[in-house]
Amino acid sequence: KAMCSGKLQTALLVASYFVYLLVGAAVFQALERTAEKQEKMAAAQMKEAFLQNFTQLTVAEMEQFMKNLIEAIQNGVYPVGNESQFEESNWDFSNSFFFAGTVVSTIGYGTLHPKTAGGQIFCVFFALFGIPLNIVFLHRVGKMLSLLCKKLGKFLYEKGMRKKKITFLTLLFFLATGILVFLCLPSVFFQITEGWSYSEGIYFAFITLSTIGFGDYVVGKQSDRKYFSYYRVLVAIWILFGLAWIALLFNL
């Protein structure tokens, strides 16, 4: 009964966690998408005005244009290419889910952030409740994985191995497996999808899973590359389970 109750609690926690992220993604998308469209239209108009009058601009006007351009880029608007690129939103569902995941995991790359008053206030409350939920989720998943460690240890003990050696081998096994699954293999995936070098992929994976999150490398942000649907959702799920693996190492 205790085991069934524990499994049910875990299932409810995992379901609640992902529902929380999905609801958060939907709200961020609803609050930010319209404002983003207005920013993109303003950036497109600014670019068009510059191209028509760039030979007649004064130094002060040129400096103002550069300031506006920098501000647009900081807000995630890149006024390059044709108008069709302005139809692609930074706040589609995939990006919104990815953002929600980086908020509750405290990674916070800084390349995507809410700019409307509603989005910013919602982000405060979303993080206020989401970060503790994330800690509980990671602890529970780490605990589940540690049960696998115990089963492996029990199997080795029955084979006549000493306890100290079992502890060392168990830790080594999950450390090596985690490095392979959460660092080495994803880096190959990022190398293919993003066009990064393998060392850049390793660097991004470590900076992300350690929750440092500089924001110098972020997935799905290159305008000249085509990404498959829900690419960033997949990356967000990798982040969540990668953090659970790190939680497991702390438990061990």
PDB file of C-alpha atoms in Angstrom:
ATOM      1  CA  LYS A   1       0.000   0.000   0.000  1.00  0.00           C
ATOM      2  CA  ALA A   2       2.816   2.397   0.911  1.00  0.00           C
ATOM      3  CA  MET A   3       4.538   1.664  -2.410  1.00  0.00           C
ATOM      4  CA  CYS A   4       1.320   2.237  -4.397  1.00  0.00           C
ATOM      5  CA  SER A   5       0.655   5.448  -2.467  1.00  0.00           C
ATOM      6  CA  GLY A   6       4.206   6.649  -3.191  1.00  0.00           C
ATOM      7  CA  LYS A   7       3.849   5.909  -6.908  1.00  0.00           C
ATOM      8  CA  LEU A   8       0.489   7.702  -7.007  1.00  0.00           C
ATOM      9  CA  GLN A   9       1.960  10.767  -5.270  1.00  0.00           C
ATOM     10  CA  THR A  10       4.873  10.786  -7.709  1.00  0.00           C
ATOM     11  CA  ALA A  11       2.554  10.488 -10.711  1.00  0.00           C
ATOM     12  CA  LEU A  12       0.360  13.333  -9.410  1.00  0.00           C
ATOM     13  CA  LEU A  13       3.412  15.498  -8.731  1.00  0.00           C
ATOM     14  CA  VAL A  14       4.857  14.932 -12.223  1.00  0.00           C
ATOM     15  CA  ALA A  15       1.445  15.581 -13.833  1.00  0.00           C
ATOM     16  CA  SER A  16       0.906  18.735 -11.743  1.00  0.00           C
ATOM     17  CA  TYR A  17       4.386  19.984 -12.584  1.00  0.00           C
ATOM     18  CA  PHE A  18       3.938  19.651 -16.338  1.00  0.00           C
ATOM     19  CA  VAL A  19       0.402  21.078 -16.200  1.00  0.00           C
ATOM     20  CA  TYR A  20       1.841  24.073 -14.304  1.00  0.00           C
ATOM     21  CA  LEU A  21       4.434  24.589 -17.066  1.00  0.00           C
ATOM     22  CA  LEU A  22       1.837  24.193 -19.830  1.00  0.00           C
ATOM     23  CA  VAL A  23      -0.533  26.703 -18.207  1.00  0.00           C
ATOM     24  CA  GLY A  24       2.357  29.104 -17.645  1.00  0.00           C
ATOM     25  CA  ALA A  25       3.452  28.775 -21.283  1.00  0.00           C
ATOM     26  CA  ALA A  26      -0.099  29.476 -22.496  1.00  0.00           C
ATOM     27  CA  VAL A  27      -0.434  32.576 -20.283  1.00  0.00           C
ATOM     28  CA  PHE A  28       2.979  33.984 -21.297  1.00  0.00           C
ATOM     29  CA  GLN A  29       2.079  33.417 -24.942  1.00  0.00           C
ATOM     30  CA  ALA A  30      -1.272  35.207 -24.542  1.00  0.00           C
ATOM     31  CA  LEU A  31       0.237  38.164 -22.653  1.00  0.00           C
ATOM     32  CA  GLU A  32       3.355  38.749 -24.751  1.00  0.00           C
ATOM     33  CA  ARG A  33       2.563  37.833 -28.347  1.00  0.00           C
ATOM     34  CA  THR A  34       0.575  40.975 -29.276  1.00  0.00           C
ATOM     35  CA  ALA A  35       3.174  43.321 -27.776  1.00  0.00           C
ATOM     36  CA  GLU A  36       5.900  41.456 -29.660  1.00  0.00           C
ATOM     37  CA  LYS A  37       4.060  41.929 -32.966  1.00  0.00           C
ATOM     38  CA  GLN A  38       3.903  45.670 -32.338  1.00  0.00           C
ATOM     39  CA  GLU A  39       7.637  45.739 -31.597  1.00  0.00           C
ATOM     40  CA  LYS A  40       8.385  43.856 -34.819  1.00  0.00           C
ATOM     41  CA  MET A  41       6.246  46.238 -36.856  1.00  0.00           C
ATOM     42  CA  ALA A  42       8.042  49.216 -35.288  1.00  0.00           C
ATOM     43  CA  ALA A  43      11.433  47.616 -36.059  1.00  0.00           C
ATOM     44  CA  ALA A  44      10.386  46.974 -39.671  1.00  0.00           C
ATOM     45  CA  GLN A  45       9.260  50.602 -40.070  1.00  0.00           C
ATOM     46  CA  MET A  46      12.520  51.825 -38.531  1.00  0.00           C
ATOM     47  CA  LYS A  47      14.522  49.678 -40.955  1.00  0.00           C
ATOM     48  CA  GLU A  48      12.492  50.895 -43.946  1.00  0.00           C
ATOM     49  CA  ALA A  49      12.916  54.554 -42.939  1.00  0.00           C
ATOM     50  CA  PHE A  50      16.667  54.024 -42.543  1.00  0.00           C
ATOM     51  CA  LEU A  51      17.045  52.412 -45.983  1.00  0.00           C
ATOM     52  CA  GLN A  52      15.148  55.288 -47.614  1.00  0.00           C
ATOM     53  CA  ASN A  53      17.047  58.101 -45.894  1.00  0.00           C
ATOM     54  CA  PHE A  54      20.420  56.687 -44.774  1.00  0.00           C
ATOM     55  CA  THR A  55      22.398  59.028 -47.072  1.00  0.00           C
ATOM     56  CA  GLN A  56      20.795  62.099 -45.461  1.00  0.00           C
ATOM     57  CA  LEU A  57      20.971  61.105 -41.786  1.00  0.00           C
ATOM     58  CA  THR A  58      22.799  63.352 -39.342  1.00  0.00           C
ATOM     59  CA  VAL A  59      25.218  61.927 -36.745  1.00  0.00           C
ATOM     60  CA  ALA A  60      22.591  62.358 -34.015  1.00  0.00           C
ATOM     61  CA  GLU A  61      19.947  60.537 -36.107  1.00  0.00           C
ATOM     62  CA  MET A  62      22.408  57.736 -36.867  1.00  0.00           C
ATOM     63  CA  GLU A  63      23.202  57.316 -33.174  1.00  0.00           C
ATOM     64  CA  GLN A  64      19.483  57.233 -32.342  1.00  0.00           C
ATOM     65  CA  PHE A  65      18.973  54.557 -35.011  1.00  0.00           C
ATOM     66  CA  MET A  66      21.780  52.472 -33.480  1.00  0.00           C
ATOM     67  CA  LYS A  67      20.222  52.814 -30.002  1.00  0.00           C
ATOM     68  CA  ASN A  68      16.820  51.730 -31.348  1.00  0.00           C
ATOM     69  CA  LEU A  69      18.423  48.801 -33.164  1.00  0.00           C
ATOM     70  CA  ILE A  70      20.269  47.628 -30.041  1.00  0.00           C
ATOM     71  CA  GLU A  71      17.060  47.915 -27.988  1.00  0.00           C
ATOM     72  CA  ALA A  72      15.138  45.884 -30.596  1.00  0.00           C
ATOM     73  CA  ILE A  73      17.779  43.125 -30.559  1.00  0.00           C
ATOM     74  CA  GLN A  74      17.790  43.053 -26.732  1.00  0.00           C
ATOM     75  CA  ASN A  75      14.022  42.540 -26.896  1.00  0.00           C
ATOM     76  CA  GLY A  76      14.476  39.575 -29.236  1.00  0.00           C
ATOM     77  CA  VAL A  77      13.524  41.413 -32.452  1.00  0.00           C
ATOM     78  CA  TYR A  78      16.012  40.951 -35.291  1.00  0.00           C
ATOM     79  CA  PRO A  79      15.091  43.246 -38.225  1.00  0.00           C
ATOM     80  CA  VAL A  80      16.885  41.232 -40.911  1.00  0.00           C
ATOM     81  CA  GLY A  81      15.619  39.475 -44.037  1.00  0.00           C
ATOM     82  CA  ASN A  82      12.175  39.818 -45.573  1.00  0.00           C
ATOM     83  CA  GLU A  83       8.832  40.516 -43.923  1.00  0.00           C
ATOM     84  CA  SER A  84       7.943  36.815 -43.569  1.00  0.00           C
ATOM     85  CA  GLN A  85      10.491  36.525 -40.771  1.00  0.00           C
ATOM     86  CA  PHE A  86       8.498  39.027 -38.730  1.00  0.00           C
ATOM     87  CA  GLU A  87       5.593  36.564 -38.708  1.00  0.00           C
ATOM     88  CA  GLU A  88       7.639  34.065 -36.666  1.00  0.00           C
ATOM     89  CA  SER A  89       7.043  34.683 -32.977  1.00  0.00           C
ATOM     90  CA  ASN A  90       9.446  34.362 -30.066  1.00  0.00           C
ATOM     91  CA  TRP A  91       6.342  33.627 -28.007  1.00  0.00           C
ATOM     92  CA  ASP A  92       4.938  30.640 -29.888  1.00  0.00           C
ATOM     93  CA  PHE A  93       4.002  27.710 -27.638  1.00  0.00           C
ATOM     94  CA  SER A  94       7.372  25.942 -27.964  1.00  0.00           C
ATOM     95  CA  ASN A  95       9.326  29.061 -26.970  1.00  0.00           C
ATOM     96  CA  SER A  96       6.850  29.916 -24.192  1.00  0.00           C
ATOM     97  CA  PHE A  97       7.158  26.427 -22.681  1.00  0.00           C
ATOM     98  CA  PHE A  98      10.949  26.672 -22.898  1.00  0.00           C
ATOM     99  CA  PHE A  99      10.826  30.052 -21.157  1.00  0.00           C
ATOM    100  CA  ALA A 100       8.549  28.695 -18.407  1.00  0.00           C
ATOM    101  CA  GLY A 101      11.012  25.846 -17.832  1.00  0.00           C
ATOM    102  CA  THR A 102      13.978  28.218 -17.546  1.00  0.00           C
ATOM    103  CA  VAL A 103      12.065  30.359 -15.044  1.00  0.00           C
ATOM    104  CA  VAL A 104      11.180  27.575 -12.586  1.00  0.00           C
ATOM    105  CA  SER A 105      14.635  25.986 -12.949  1.00  0.00           C
ATOM    106  CA  THR A 106      16.233  29.427 -12.242  1.00  0.00           C
ATOM    107  CA  ILE A 107      18.462  29.188 -15.348  1.00  0.00           C
ATOM    108  CA  GLY A 108      17.208  32.499 -16.747  1.00  0.00           C
ATOM    109  CA  TYR A 109      19.187  32.928 -19.975  1.00  0.00           C
ATOM    110  CA  GLY A 110      17.919  36.491 -20.367  1.00  0.00           C
ATOM    111  CA  THR A 111      17.476  36.275 -24.147  1.00  0.00           C
ATOM    112  CA  LEU A 112      13.682  35.963 -23.797  1.00  0.00           C
ATOM    113  CA  HIS A 113      11.816  37.860 -21.130  1.00  0.00           C
ATOM    114  CA  PRO A 114       8.338  39.363 -20.604  1.00  0.00           C
ATOM    115  CA  LYS A 115       8.062  43.033 -21.562  1.00  0.00           C
ATOM    116  CA  THR A 116       4.411  43.800 -20.812  1.00  0.00           C
ATOM    117  CA  ALA A 117       3.364  44.809 -17.280  1.00  0.00           C
ATOM    118  CA  GLY A 118       0.962  41.845 -17.146  1.00  0.00           C
ATOM    119  CA  GLY A 119       3.650  39.414 -18.290  1.00  0.00           C
ATOM    120  CA  GLN A 120       6.161  40.703 -15.744  1.00  0.00           C
ATOM    121  CA  ILE A 121       3.707  40.536 -12.809  1.00  0.00           C
ATOM    122  CA  PHE A 122       2.579  37.054 -13.867  1.00  0.00           C
ATOM    123  CA  CYS A 123       6.235  35.989 -14.108  1.00  0.00           C
ATOM    124  CA  VAL A 124       6.805  37.053 -10.486  1.00  0.00           C
ATOM    125  CA  PHE A 125       3.953  34.884  -9.182  1.00  0.00           C
ATOM    126  CA  PHE A 126       4.712  32.056 -11.623  1.00  0.00           C
ATOM    127  CA  ALA A 127       8.300  31.884 -10.327  1.00  0.00           C
ATOM    128  CA  LEU A 128       7.205  32.370  -6.696  1.00  0.00           C
ATOM    129  CA  PHE A 129       5.183  29.141  -6.764  1.00  0.00           C
ATOM    130  CA  GLY A 130       7.032  27.401  -9.617  1.00  0.00           C
ATOM    131  CA  ILE A 131      10.534  27.374  -8.103  1.00  0.00           C
ATOM    132  CA  PRO A 132       9.476  25.500  -4.916  1.00  0.00           C
ATOM    133  CA  LEU A 133       7.418  23.122  -7.086  1.00  0.00           C
ATOM    134  CA  ASN A 134      10.494  22.548  -9.245  1.00  0.00           C
ATOM    135  CA  ILE A 135      12.613  21.745  -6.168  1.00  0.00           C
ATOM    136  CA  VAL A 136      10.018  19.232  -4.917  1.00  0.00           C
ATOM    137  CA  PHE A 137       9.768  17.698  -8.423  1.00  0.00           C
ATOM    138  CA  LEU A 138      13.546  17.304  -8.772  1.00  0.00           C
ATOM    139  CA  HIS A 139      13.825  15.859  -5.272  1.00  0.00           C
ATOM    140  CA  ARG A 140      11.098  13.286  -5.992  1.00  0.00           C
ATOM    141  CA  VAL A 141      12.538  12.248  -9.368  1.00  0.00           C
ATOM    142  CA  GLY A 142      16.021  12.072  -7.816  1.00  0.00           C
ATOM    143  CA  LYS A 143      14.590   9.880  -5.049  1.00  0.00           C
ATOM    144  CA  MET A 144      13.027   7.553  -7.634  1.00  0.00           C
ATOM    145  CA  LEU A 145      16.352   7.251  -9.438  1.00  0.00           C
ATOM    146  CA  SER A 146      18.125   6.586  -6.134  1.00  0.00           C
ATOM    147  CA  LEU A 147      15.847   3.551  -5.682  1.00  0.00           C
ATOM    148  CA  LEU A 148      17.389   2.189  -8.883  1.00  0.00           C
ATOM    149  CA  CYS A 149      20.785   2.744  -7.259  1.00  0.00           C
ATOM    150  CA  LYS A 150      19.671   0.730  -4.233  1.00  0.00           C
ATOM    151  CA  LYS A 151      18.430  -2.109  -6.450  1.00  0.00           C
ATOM    152  CA  LEU A 152      21.743  -2.140  -8.305  1.00  0.00           C
ATOM    153  CA  GLY A 153      23.597  -2.119  -4.965  1.00  0.00           C
ATOM    154  CA  LYS A 154      21.467  -4.981  -3.644  1.00  0.00           C
ATOM    155  CA  PHE A 155      22.157  -7.012  -6.786  1.00  0.00           C
ATOM    156  CA  LEU A 156      25.935  -6.475  -6.419  1.00  0.00           C
ATOM    157  CA  TYR A 157      25.780  -7.277  -2.675  1.00  0.00           C
ATOM    158  CA  GLU A 158      24.065 -10.587  -3.411  1.00  0.00           C
ATOM    159  CA  LYS A 159      26.945 -11.341  -5.783  1.00  0.00           C
ATOM    160  CA  GLY A 160      29.319 -11.078  -2.814  1.00  0.00           C
ATOM    161  CA  MET A 161      30.727  -7.590  -3.381  1.00  0.00           C
ATOM    162  CA  ARG A 162      31.781  -5.436  -0.406  1.00  0.00           C
ATOM    163  CA  LYS A 163      29.622  -2.421   0.561  1.00  0.00           C
ATOM    164  CA  LYS A 164      32.324   0.225   0.051  1.00  0.00           C
ATOM    165  CA  LYS A 165      33.051  -1.097  -3.431  1.00  0.00           C
ATOM    166  CA  ILE A 166      29.301  -1.208  -4.202  1.00  0.00           C
ATOM    167  CA  THR A 167      28.913   2.467  -3.162  1.00  0.00           C
ATOM    168  CA  PHE A 168      31.829   3.499  -5.358  1.00  0.00           C
ATOM    169  CA  LEU A 169      30.669   1.469  -8.391  1.00  0.00           C
ATOM    170  CA  THR A 170      27.061   2.668  -8.076  1.00  0.00           C
ATOM    171  CA  LEU A 171      28.126   6.306  -7.957  1.00  0.00           C
ATOM    172  CA  LEU A 172      30.540   5.762 -10.854  1.00  0.00           C
ATOM    173  CA  PHE A 173      27.850   4.016 -12.930  1.00  0.00           C
ATOM    174  CA  PHE A 174      25.256   6.797 -12.530  1.00  0.00           C
ATOM    175  CA  LEU A 175      27.877   9.498 -12.980  1.00  0.00           C
ATOM    176  CA  ALA A 176      29.163   7.954 -16.223  1.00  0.00           C
ATOM    177  CA  THR A 177      25.646   7.169 -17.502  1.00  0.00           C
ATOM    178  CA  GLY A 178      24.442  10.694 -16.727  1.00  0.00           C
ATOM    179  CA  ILE A 179      27.452  12.319 -18.420  1.00  0.00           C
ATOM    180  CA  LEU A 180      26.792  10.214 -21.515  1.00  0.00           C
ATOM    181  CA  VAL A 181      23.000  10.749 -21.606  1.00  0.00           C
ATOM    182  CA  PHE A 182      22.798  14.392 -20.471  1.00  0.00           C
ATOM    183  CA  LEU A 183      26.084  15.880 -21.704  1.00  0.00           C
ATOM    184  CA  CYS A 184      27.826  13.874 -24.443  1.00  0.00           C
ATOM    185  CA  LEU A 185      24.885  12.692 -26.589  1.00  0.00           C
ATOM    186  CA  PRO A 186      22.899  15.985 -26.413  1.00  0.00           C
ATOM    187  CA  SER A 187      26.053  17.841 -27.493  1.00  0.00           C
ATOM    188  CA  VAL A 188      26.093  15.804 -30.727  1.00  0.00           C
ATOM    189  CA  PHE A 189      22.418  16.700 -31.203  1.00  0.00           C
ATOM    190  CA  PHE A 190      23.164  20.413 -30.658  1.00  0.00           C
ATOM    191  CA  GLN A 191      26.131  20.195 -33.009  1.00  0.00           C
ATOM    192  CA  ILE A 192      23.865  18.909 -35.800  1.00  0.00           C
ATOM    193  CA  THR A 193      20.823  21.119 -35.066  1.00  0.00           C
ATOM    194  CA  GLU A 194      22.525  24.394 -34.133  1.00  0.00           C
ATOM    195  CA  GLY A 195      25.718  24.134 -36.189  1.00  0.00           C
ATOM    196  CA  TRP A 196      27.881  24.537 -33.075  1.00  0.00           C
ATOM    197  CA  SER A 197      31.173  22.740 -32.545  1.00  0.00           C
ATOM    198  CA  TYR A 198      31.103  19.727 -30.202  1.00  0.00           C
ATOM    199  CA  SER A 199      32.975  21.691 -27.516  1.00  0.00           C
ATOM    200  CA  GLU A 200      30.365  24.468 -27.755  1.00  0.00           C
ATOM    201  CA  GLY A 201      27.625  21.847 -27.316  1.00  0.00           C
ATOM    202  CA  ILE A 202      29.353  20.464 -24.195  1.00  0.00           C
ATOM    203  CA  TYR A 203      29.803  24.006 -22.884  1.00  0.00           C
ATOM    204  CA  PHE A 204      26.111  24.873 -23.461  1.00  0.00           C
ATOM    205  CA  ALA A 205      24.926  21.623 -21.841  1.00  0.00           C
ATOM    206  CA  PHE A 206      27.048  22.153 -18.730  1.00  0.00           C
ATOM    207  CA  ILE A 207      26.234  25.866 -18.343  1.00  0.00           C
ATOM    208  CA  THR A 208      22.536  25.009 -18.688  1.00  0.00           C
ATOM    209  CA  LEU A 209      22.365  22.010 -16.334  1.00  0.00           C
ATOM    210  CA  SER A 210      24.466  23.802 -13.729  1.00  0.00           C
ATOM    211  CA  THR A 211      21.795  26.580 -13.926  1.00  0.00           C
ATOM    212  CA  ILE A 212      24.507  29.205 -14.557  1.00  0.00           C
ATOM    213  CA  GLY A 213      22.742  30.170 -17.817  1.00  0.00           C
ATOM    214  CA  PHE A 214      24.973  32.928 -19.234  1.00  0.00           C
ATOM    215  CA  GLY A 215      22.745  33.274 -22.326  1.00  0.00           C
ATOM    216  CA  ASP A 216      25.669  33.440 -24.774  1.00  0.00           C
ATOM    217  CA  TYR A 217      24.481  30.143 -26.313  1.00  0.00           C
ATOM    218  CA  VAL A 218      20.722  29.479 -26.467  1.00  0.00           C
ATOM    219  CA  VAL A 219      18.922  26.895 -28.598  1.00  0.00           C
ATOM    220  CA  GLY A 220      16.561  27.807 -31.437  1.00  0.00           C
ATOM    221  CA  LYS A 221      17.683  31.432 -31.796  1.00  0.00           C
ATOM    222  CA  GLN A 222      19.511  31.424 -35.151  1.00  0.00           C
ATOM    223  CA  SER A 223      17.361  33.079 -37.818  1.00  0.00           C
ATOM    224  CA  ASP A 224      19.194  31.353 -40.698  1.00  0.00           C
ATOM    225  CA  ARG A 225      18.434  27.804 -39.458  1.00  0.00           C
ATOM    226  CA  LYS A 226      15.204  25.803 -39.689  1.00  0.00           C
ATOM    227  CA  TYR A 227      14.160  24.046 -36.484  1.00  0.00           C
ATOM    228  CA  PHE A 228      11.592  21.280 -36.212  1.00  0.00           C
ATOM    229  CA  SER A 229       8.350  21.891 -34.327  1.00  0.00           C
ATOM    230  CA  TYR A 230       8.552  21.697 -30.533  1.00  0.00           C
ATOM    231  CA  TYR A 231      12.351  21.585 -30.656  1.00  0.00           C
ATOM    232  CA  ARG A 232      12.616  23.853 -27.623  1.00  0.00           C
ATOM    233  CA  VAL A 233       9.977  21.834 -25.745  1.00  0.00           C
ATOM    234  CA  LEU A 234      12.204  18.782 -26.191  1.00  0.00           C
ATOM    235  CA  VAL A 235      15.207  20.758 -24.946  1.00  0.00           C
ATOM    236  CA  ALA A 236      13.181  21.979 -21.929  1.00  0.00           C
ATOM    237  CA  ILE A 237      12.323  18.362 -21.018  1.00  0.00           C
ATOM    238  CA  TRP A 238      16.034  17.430 -21.376  1.00  0.00           C
ATOM    239  CA  ILE A 239      16.873  20.276 -18.965  1.00  0.00           C
ATOM    240  CA  LEU A 240      14.311  19.121 -16.378  1.00  0.00           C
ATOM    241  CA  PHE A 241      15.503  15.510 -16.354  1.00  0.00           C
ATOM    242  CA  GLY A 242      19.138  16.616 -16.498  1.00  0.00           C
ATOM    243  CA  LEU A 243      18.528  18.645 -13.339  1.00  0.00           C
ATOM    244  CA  ALA A 244      16.897  15.555 -11.790  1.00  0.00           C
ATOM    245  CA  TRP A 245      20.079  13.585 -12.579  1.00  0.00           C
ATOM    246  CA  ILE A 246      22.155  16.241 -10.796  1.00  0.00           C
ATOM    247  CA  ALA A 247      19.740  16.024  -7.834  1.00  0.00           C
ATOM    248  CA  LEU A 248      20.362  12.254  -7.829  1.00  0.00           C
ATOM    249  CA  LEU A 249      24.124  12.800  -7.621  1.00  0.00           C
ATOM    250  CA  PHE A 250      23.591  15.049  -4.581  1.00  0.00           C
ATOM    251  CA  ASN A 251      21.406  12.353  -2.994  1.00  0.00           C
ATOM    252  CA  LEU A 252      24.114   9.749  -3.606  1.00  0.00           C
TER     253      LEU A 252
END
